[in-house]
mmCIF file of C-alpha atoms in Angstrom:
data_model
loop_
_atom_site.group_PDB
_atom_site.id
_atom_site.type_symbol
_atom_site.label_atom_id
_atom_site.label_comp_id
_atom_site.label_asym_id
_atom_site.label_seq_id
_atom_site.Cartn_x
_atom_site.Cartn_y
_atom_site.Cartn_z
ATOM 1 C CA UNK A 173 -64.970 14.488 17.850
ATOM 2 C CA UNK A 174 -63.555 10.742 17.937
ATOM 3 C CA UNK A 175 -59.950 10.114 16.678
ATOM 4 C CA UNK A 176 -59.039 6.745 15.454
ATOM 5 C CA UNK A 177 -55.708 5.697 15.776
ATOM 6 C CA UNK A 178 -53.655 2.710 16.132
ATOM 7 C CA UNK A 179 -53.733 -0.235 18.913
ATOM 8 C CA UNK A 180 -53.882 -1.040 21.900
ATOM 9 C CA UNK A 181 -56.836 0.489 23.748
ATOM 10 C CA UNK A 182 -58.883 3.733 23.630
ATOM 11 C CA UNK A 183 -58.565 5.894 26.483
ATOM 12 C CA UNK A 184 -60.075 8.812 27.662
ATOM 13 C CA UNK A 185 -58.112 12.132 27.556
ATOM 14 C CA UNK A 186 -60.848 14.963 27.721
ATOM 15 C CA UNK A 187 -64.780 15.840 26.853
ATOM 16 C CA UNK A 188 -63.928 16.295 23.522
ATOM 17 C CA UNK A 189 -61.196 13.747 22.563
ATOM 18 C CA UNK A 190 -61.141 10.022 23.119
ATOM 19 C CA UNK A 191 -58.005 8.833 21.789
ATOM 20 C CA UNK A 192 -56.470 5.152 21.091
ATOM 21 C CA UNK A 193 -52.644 5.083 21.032
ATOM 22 C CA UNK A 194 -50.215 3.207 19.038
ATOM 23 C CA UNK A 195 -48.612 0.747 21.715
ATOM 24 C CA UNK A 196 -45.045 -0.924 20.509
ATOM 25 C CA UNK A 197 -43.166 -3.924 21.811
ATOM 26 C CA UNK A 198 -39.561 -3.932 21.209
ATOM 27 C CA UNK A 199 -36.287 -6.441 20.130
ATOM 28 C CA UNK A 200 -34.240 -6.273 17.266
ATOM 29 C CA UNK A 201 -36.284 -7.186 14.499
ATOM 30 C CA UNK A 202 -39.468 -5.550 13.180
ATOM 31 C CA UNK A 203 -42.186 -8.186 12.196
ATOM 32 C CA UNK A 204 -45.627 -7.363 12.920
ATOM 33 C CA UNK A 205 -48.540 -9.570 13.631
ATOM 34 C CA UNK A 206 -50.814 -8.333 11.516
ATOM 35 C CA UNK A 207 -51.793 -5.207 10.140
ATOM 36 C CA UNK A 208 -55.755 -4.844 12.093
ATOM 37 C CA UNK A 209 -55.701 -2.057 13.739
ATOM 38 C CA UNK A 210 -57.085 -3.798 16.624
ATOM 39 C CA UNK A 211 -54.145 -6.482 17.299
ATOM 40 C CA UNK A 212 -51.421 -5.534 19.461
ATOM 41 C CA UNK A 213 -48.515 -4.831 17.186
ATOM 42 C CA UNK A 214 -45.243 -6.049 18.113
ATOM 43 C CA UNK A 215 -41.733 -5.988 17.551
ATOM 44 C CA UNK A 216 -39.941 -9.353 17.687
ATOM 45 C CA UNK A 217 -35.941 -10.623 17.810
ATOM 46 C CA UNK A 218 -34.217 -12.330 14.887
ATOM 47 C CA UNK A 219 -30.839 -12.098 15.177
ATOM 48 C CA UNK A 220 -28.983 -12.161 12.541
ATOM 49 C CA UNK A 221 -26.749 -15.702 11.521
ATOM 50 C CA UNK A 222 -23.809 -16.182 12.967
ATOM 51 C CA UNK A 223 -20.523 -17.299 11.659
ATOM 52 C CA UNK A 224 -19.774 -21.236 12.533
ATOM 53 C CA UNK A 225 -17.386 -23.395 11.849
ATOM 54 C CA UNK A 226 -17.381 -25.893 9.296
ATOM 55 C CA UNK A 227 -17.957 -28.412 11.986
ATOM 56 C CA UNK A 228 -21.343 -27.104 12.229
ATOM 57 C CA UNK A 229 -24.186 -29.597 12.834
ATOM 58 C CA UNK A 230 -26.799 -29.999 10.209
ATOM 59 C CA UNK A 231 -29.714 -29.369 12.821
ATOM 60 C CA UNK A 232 -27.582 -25.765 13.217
ATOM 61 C CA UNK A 233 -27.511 -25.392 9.616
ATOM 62 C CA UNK A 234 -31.110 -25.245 9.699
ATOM 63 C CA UNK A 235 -31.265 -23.450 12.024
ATOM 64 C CA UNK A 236 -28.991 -20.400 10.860
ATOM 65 C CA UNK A 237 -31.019 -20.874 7.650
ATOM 66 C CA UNK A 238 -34.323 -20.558 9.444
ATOM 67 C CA UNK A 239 -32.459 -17.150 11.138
ATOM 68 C CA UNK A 240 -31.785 -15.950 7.958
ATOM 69 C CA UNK A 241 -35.182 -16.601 5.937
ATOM 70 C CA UNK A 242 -36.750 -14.695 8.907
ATOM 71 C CA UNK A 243 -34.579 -11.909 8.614
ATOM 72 C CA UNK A 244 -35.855 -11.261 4.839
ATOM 73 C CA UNK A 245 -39.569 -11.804 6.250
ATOM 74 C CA UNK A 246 -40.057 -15.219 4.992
ATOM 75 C CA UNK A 247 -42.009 -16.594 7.879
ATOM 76 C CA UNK A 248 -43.086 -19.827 6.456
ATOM 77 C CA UNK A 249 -39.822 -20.774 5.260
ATOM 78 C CA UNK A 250 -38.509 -20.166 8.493
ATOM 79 C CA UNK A 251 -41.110 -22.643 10.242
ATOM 80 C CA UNK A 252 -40.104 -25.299 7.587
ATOM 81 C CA UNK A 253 -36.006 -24.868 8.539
ATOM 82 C CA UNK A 254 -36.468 -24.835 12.347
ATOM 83 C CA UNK A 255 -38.821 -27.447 12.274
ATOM 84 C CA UNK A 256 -35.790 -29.160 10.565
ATOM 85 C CA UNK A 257 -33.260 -28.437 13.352
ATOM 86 C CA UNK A 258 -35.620 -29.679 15.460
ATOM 87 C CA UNK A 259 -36.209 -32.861 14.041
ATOM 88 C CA UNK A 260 -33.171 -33.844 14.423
ATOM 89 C CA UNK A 261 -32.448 -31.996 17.812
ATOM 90 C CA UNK A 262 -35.292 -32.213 20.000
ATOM 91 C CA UNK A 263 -33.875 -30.738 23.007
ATOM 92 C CA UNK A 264 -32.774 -27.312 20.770
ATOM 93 C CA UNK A 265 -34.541 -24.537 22.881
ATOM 94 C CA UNK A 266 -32.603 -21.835 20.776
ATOM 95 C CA UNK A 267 -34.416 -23.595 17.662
ATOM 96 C CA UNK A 268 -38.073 -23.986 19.242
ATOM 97 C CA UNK A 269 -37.630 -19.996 20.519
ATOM 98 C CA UNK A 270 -36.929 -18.954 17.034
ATOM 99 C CA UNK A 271 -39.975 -20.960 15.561
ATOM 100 C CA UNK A 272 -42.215 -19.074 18.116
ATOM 101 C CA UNK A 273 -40.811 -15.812 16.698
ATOM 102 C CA UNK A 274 -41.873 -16.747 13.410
ATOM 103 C CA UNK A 275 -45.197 -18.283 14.337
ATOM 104 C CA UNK A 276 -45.923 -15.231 16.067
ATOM 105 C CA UNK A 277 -45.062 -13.342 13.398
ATOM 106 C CA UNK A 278 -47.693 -15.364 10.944
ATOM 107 C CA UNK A 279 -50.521 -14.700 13.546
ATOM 108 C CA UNK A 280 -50.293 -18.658 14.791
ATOM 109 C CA UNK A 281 -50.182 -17.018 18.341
ATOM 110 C CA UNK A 282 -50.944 -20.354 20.452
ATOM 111 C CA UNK A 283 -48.377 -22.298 18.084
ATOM 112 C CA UNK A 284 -45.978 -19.675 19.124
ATOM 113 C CA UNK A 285 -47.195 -20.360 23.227
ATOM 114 C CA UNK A 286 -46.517 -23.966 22.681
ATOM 115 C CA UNK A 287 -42.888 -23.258 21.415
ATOM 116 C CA UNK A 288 -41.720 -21.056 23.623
ATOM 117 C CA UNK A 289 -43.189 -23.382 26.370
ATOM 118 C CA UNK A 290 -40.496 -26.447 24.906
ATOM 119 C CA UNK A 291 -37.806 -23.634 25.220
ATOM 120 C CA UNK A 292 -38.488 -22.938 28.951
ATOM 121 C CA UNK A 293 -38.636 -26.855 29.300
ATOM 122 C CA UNK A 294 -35.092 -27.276 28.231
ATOM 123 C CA UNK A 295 -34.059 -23.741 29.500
ATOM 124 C CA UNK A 296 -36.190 -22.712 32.333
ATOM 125 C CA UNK A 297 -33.491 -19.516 32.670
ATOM 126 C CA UNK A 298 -34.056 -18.510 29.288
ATOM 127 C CA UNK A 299 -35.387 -14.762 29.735
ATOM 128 C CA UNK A 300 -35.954 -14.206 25.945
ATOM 129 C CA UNK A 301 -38.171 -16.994 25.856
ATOM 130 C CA UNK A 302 -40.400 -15.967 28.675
ATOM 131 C CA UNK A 303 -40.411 -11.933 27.281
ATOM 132 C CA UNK A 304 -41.764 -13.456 24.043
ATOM 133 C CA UNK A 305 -44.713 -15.408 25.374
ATOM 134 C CA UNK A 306 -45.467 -12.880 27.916
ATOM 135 C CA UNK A 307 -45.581 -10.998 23.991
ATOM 136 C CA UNK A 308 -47.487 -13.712 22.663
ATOM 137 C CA UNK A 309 -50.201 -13.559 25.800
ATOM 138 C CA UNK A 310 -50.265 -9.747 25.734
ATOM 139 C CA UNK A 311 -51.682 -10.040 22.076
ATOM 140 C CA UNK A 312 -54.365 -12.355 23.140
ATOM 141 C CA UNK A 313 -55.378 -9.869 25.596
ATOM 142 C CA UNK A 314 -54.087 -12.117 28.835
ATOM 143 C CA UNK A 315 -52.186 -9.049 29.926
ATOM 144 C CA UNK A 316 -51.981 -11.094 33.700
ATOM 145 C CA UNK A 317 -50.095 -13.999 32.661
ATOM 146 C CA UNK A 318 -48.100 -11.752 30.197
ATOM 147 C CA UNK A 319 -47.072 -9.834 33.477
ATOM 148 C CA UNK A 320 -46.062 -13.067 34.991
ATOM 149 C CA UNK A 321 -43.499 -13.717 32.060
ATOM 150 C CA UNK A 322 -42.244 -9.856 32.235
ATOM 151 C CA UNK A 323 -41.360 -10.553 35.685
ATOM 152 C CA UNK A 324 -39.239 -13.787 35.305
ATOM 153 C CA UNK A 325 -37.770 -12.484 31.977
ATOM 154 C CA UNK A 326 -36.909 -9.131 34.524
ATOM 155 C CA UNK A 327 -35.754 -11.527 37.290
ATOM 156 C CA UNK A 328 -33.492 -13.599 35.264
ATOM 157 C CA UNK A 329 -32.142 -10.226 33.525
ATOM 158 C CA UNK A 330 -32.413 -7.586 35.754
ATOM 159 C CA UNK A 331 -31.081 -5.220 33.017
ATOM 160 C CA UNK A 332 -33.439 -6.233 30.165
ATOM 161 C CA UNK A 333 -34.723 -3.147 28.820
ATOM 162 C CA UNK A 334 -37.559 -4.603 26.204
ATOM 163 C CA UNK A 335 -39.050 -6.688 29.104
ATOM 164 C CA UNK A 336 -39.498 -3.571 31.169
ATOM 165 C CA UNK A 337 -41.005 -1.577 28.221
ATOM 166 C CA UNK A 338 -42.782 -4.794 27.399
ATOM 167 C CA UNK A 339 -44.397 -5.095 31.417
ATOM 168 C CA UNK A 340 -45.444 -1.504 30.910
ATOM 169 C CA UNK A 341 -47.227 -2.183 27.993
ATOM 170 C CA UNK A 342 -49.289 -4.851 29.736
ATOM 171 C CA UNK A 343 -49.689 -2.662 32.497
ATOM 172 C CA UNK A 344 -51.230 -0.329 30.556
ATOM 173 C CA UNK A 345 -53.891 -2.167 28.961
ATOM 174 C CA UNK A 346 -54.366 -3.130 32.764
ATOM 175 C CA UNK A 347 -55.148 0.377 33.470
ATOM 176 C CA UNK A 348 -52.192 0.697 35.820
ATOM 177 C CA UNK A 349 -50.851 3.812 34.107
ATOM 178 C CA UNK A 350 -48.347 4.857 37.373
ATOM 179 C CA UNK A 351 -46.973 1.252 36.676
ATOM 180 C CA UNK A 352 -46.799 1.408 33.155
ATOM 181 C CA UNK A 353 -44.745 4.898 33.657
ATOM 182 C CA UNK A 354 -42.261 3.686 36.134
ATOM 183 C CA UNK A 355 -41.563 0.602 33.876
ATOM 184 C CA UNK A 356 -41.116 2.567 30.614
ATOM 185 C CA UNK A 357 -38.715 5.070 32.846
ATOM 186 C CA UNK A 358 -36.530 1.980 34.328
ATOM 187 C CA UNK A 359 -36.574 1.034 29.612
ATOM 188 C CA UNK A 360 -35.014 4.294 29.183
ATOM 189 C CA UNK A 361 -32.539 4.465 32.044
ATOM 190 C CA UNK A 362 -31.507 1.409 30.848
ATOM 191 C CA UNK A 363 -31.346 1.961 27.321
ATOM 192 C CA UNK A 364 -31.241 5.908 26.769
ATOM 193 C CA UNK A 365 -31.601 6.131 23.352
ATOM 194 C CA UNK A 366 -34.900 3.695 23.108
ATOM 195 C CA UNK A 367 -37.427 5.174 21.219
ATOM 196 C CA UNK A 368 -40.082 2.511 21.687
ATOM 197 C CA UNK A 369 -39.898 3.324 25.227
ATOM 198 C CA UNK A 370 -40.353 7.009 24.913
ATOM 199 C CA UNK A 371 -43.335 6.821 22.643
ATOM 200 C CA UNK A 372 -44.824 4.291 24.997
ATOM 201 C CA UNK A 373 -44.790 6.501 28.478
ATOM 202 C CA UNK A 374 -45.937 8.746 26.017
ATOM 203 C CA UNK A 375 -49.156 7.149 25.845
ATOM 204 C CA UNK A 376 -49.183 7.031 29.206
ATOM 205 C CA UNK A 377 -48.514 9.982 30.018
ATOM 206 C CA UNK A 378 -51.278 11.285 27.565
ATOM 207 C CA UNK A 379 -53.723 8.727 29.153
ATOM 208 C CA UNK A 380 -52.704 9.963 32.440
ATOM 209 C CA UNK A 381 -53.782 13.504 31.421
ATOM 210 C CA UNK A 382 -50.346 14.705 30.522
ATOM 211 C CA UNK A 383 -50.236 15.581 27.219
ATOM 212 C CA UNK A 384 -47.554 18.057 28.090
ATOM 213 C CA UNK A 385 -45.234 15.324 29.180
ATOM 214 C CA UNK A 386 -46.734 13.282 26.552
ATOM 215 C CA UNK A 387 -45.265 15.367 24.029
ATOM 216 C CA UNK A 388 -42.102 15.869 25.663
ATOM 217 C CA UNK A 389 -41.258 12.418 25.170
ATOM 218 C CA UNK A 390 -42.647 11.957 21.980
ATOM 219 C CA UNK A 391 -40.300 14.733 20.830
ATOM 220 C CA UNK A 392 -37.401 12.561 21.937
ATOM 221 C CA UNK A 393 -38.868 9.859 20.198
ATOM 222 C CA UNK A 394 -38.570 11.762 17.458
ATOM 223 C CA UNK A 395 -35.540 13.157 17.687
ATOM 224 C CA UNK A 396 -34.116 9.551 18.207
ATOM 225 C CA UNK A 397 -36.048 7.949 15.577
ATOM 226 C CA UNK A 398 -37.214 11.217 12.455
ATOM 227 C CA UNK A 399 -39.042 8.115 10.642
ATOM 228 C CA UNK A 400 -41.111 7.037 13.389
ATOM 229 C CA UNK A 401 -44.677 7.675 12.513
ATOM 230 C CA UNK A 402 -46.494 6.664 15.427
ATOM 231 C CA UNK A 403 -44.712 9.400 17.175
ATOM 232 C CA UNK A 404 -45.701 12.146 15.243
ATOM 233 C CA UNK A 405 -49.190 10.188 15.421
ATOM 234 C CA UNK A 406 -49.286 10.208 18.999
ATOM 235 C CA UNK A 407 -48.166 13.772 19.410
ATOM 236 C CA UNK A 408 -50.608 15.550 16.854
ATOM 237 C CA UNK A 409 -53.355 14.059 19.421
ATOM 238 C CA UNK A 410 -51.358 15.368 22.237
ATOM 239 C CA UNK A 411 -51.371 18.707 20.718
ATOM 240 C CA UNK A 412 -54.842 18.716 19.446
ATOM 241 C CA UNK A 413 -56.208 18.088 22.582
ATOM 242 C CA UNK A 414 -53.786 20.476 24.133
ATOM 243 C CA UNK A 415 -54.975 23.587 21.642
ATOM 244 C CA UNK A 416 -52.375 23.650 19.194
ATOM 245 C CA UNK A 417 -54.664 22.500 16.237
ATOM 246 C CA UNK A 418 -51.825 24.046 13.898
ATOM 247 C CA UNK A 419 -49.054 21.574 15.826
ATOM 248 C CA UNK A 420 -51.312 18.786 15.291
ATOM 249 C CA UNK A 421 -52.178 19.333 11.843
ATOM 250 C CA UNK A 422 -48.588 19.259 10.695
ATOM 251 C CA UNK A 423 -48.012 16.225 12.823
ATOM 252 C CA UNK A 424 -50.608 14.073 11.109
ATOM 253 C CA UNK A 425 -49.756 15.095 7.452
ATOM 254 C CA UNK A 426 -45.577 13.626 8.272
ATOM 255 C CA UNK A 427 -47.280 10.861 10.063
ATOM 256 C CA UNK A 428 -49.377 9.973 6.882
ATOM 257 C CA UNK A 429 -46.813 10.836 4.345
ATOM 258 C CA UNK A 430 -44.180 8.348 6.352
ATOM 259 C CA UNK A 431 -47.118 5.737 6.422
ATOM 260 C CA UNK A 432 -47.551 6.364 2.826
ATOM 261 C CA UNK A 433 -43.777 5.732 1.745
ATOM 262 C CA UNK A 434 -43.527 2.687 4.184
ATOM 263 C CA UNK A 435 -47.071 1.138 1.848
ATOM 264 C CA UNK A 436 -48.807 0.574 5.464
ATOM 265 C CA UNK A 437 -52.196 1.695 3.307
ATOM 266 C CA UNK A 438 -54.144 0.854 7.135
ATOM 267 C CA UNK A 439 -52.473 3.366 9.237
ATOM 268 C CA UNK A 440 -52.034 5.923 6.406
ATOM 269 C CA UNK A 441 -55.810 5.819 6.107
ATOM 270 C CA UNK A 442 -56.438 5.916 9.590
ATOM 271 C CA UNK A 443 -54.188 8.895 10.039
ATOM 272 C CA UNK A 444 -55.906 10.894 6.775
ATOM 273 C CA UNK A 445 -59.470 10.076 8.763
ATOM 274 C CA UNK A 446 -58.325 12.095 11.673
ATOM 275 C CA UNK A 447 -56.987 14.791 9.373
ATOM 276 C CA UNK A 448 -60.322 15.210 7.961
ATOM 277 C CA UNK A 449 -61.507 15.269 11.212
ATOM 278 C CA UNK A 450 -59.287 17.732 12.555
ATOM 279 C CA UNK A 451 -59.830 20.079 9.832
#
């Protein structure tokens, strides 16, 4: 029996299962990439504008307006009002970061390389800016050089819990699933209540041929986040391949009925396929 799920790559769990996992980057903001199945999804930072004074520049104007068009998923709009500040600030890293957050976000991955690149030119200690193009590289499949970026991001901010669960992302897709572990462990001690995290060592755990762990901390991913579909996803296969067809059954019907309300009509399919297949 083959299941298909969502991501990042399939791996093999036993003679009778071959699994692919849903694999999550993490920041504040949830844009993804694009909705195939076999992209890397990711999870990328807007924050959210800031109160200025009236003193403010024009070239921060557009930027807080490009902050706040992203925010309400308008991508394009975004590009235009960054690409403003910019133009009339050429050495704003903050602004050039933000447009590679939002040219990631349209699937303009190498436009998104190049402006996170301009940001490390005028910031070379800007960790945010290296997480995100290790992000960008990781989706291109250049898990190596995305390891790289992890590593400064880590070095420059020792406590940054997204590039750890980030690393261990790229790790996995590597193969290195002991790596991959130990980073999504150092996420979680550093953030406790990251659910990303927990549904990603997860993964590897269930890769690793744990799906006992596995579900143990997909239950806390769950109990952290009750909407998180990829969690009860990822934990259906962990139980199906573990015995407990009844466990898994029940886990794949919430997973497709959140997938349903959210209109992700991809996943929701893909999780109703493995249903079928289950029964």
């Amino acid at each position: 029996m083959r299941w298909r799920l969502f991501g990042q790559k399939r791996t093999r769990m036993s003679k009778a299962f071959t699994i692919i996992v849903f694999t999550v980057l993490t920041a504040i903001f949830s844009v993804s990439c694009s909705r195939n199945s076999d992209v890397l999804v990711t999870e990328v930072g807007v924050s959210p504008p800031s109160r200025r004074s009236a003193k403010t520049s024009k070239a921060e104007k557009f930027y807080l307006q490009g902050q706040a068009q992203h925010v309400k998923g308008n991508s394009q709009a975004a590009i235009a009002s960054y690409t403003k500040a910019i133009s009339l600030n050429l050495e704003y890293g903050a602004a050039y970061r933000s447009r590679g957050l939002a040219r990631f976000d349209t699937g303009d991955k190498q436009g998104a390389i190049a402006d996170y690149n301009q940001a490390l030119r005028i910031n070379a200690n800007d960790a945010e800016a290296y997480n995100n193009r290790g992000n960008a590289r990781a989706s291109l499949g250049d898990n190596k050089t995305a390891i790289e970026d992890y590593n400064e991001a880590i070095r420059l901010a020792s406590n940054y819990a997204e590039a750890y669960n980030n690393r261990g992302n790229a790790r996995a897709a590597q193969g290195d699933r002991k790596g991959a572990i130990d980073d999504y462990s150092q996420a979680i001690r550093l953030t406790p209540n990251y659910a990303i995290a927990y549904n990603n060592r997860g993964n590897a755990r269930a890769a690793n041929g744990d799906p006992q762990g596995a579900i143990a901390d997909y239950n806390e991913a769950i109990r952290l986040n009750p909407n998180f579909a990829p969690a009860y996803n990822n934990r259906g296969n962990a139980r199906a391949v573990n015995g407990d067809k009844a466990g898994a059954l029940k886990d794949l019907q919430q997973a497709a009925a959140i997938f349903q309300r959210q209109d992700n009509k991809d996943l929701y399919q893909q999780v109703m396929n493995n249903i079928q297949e289950l029964k």
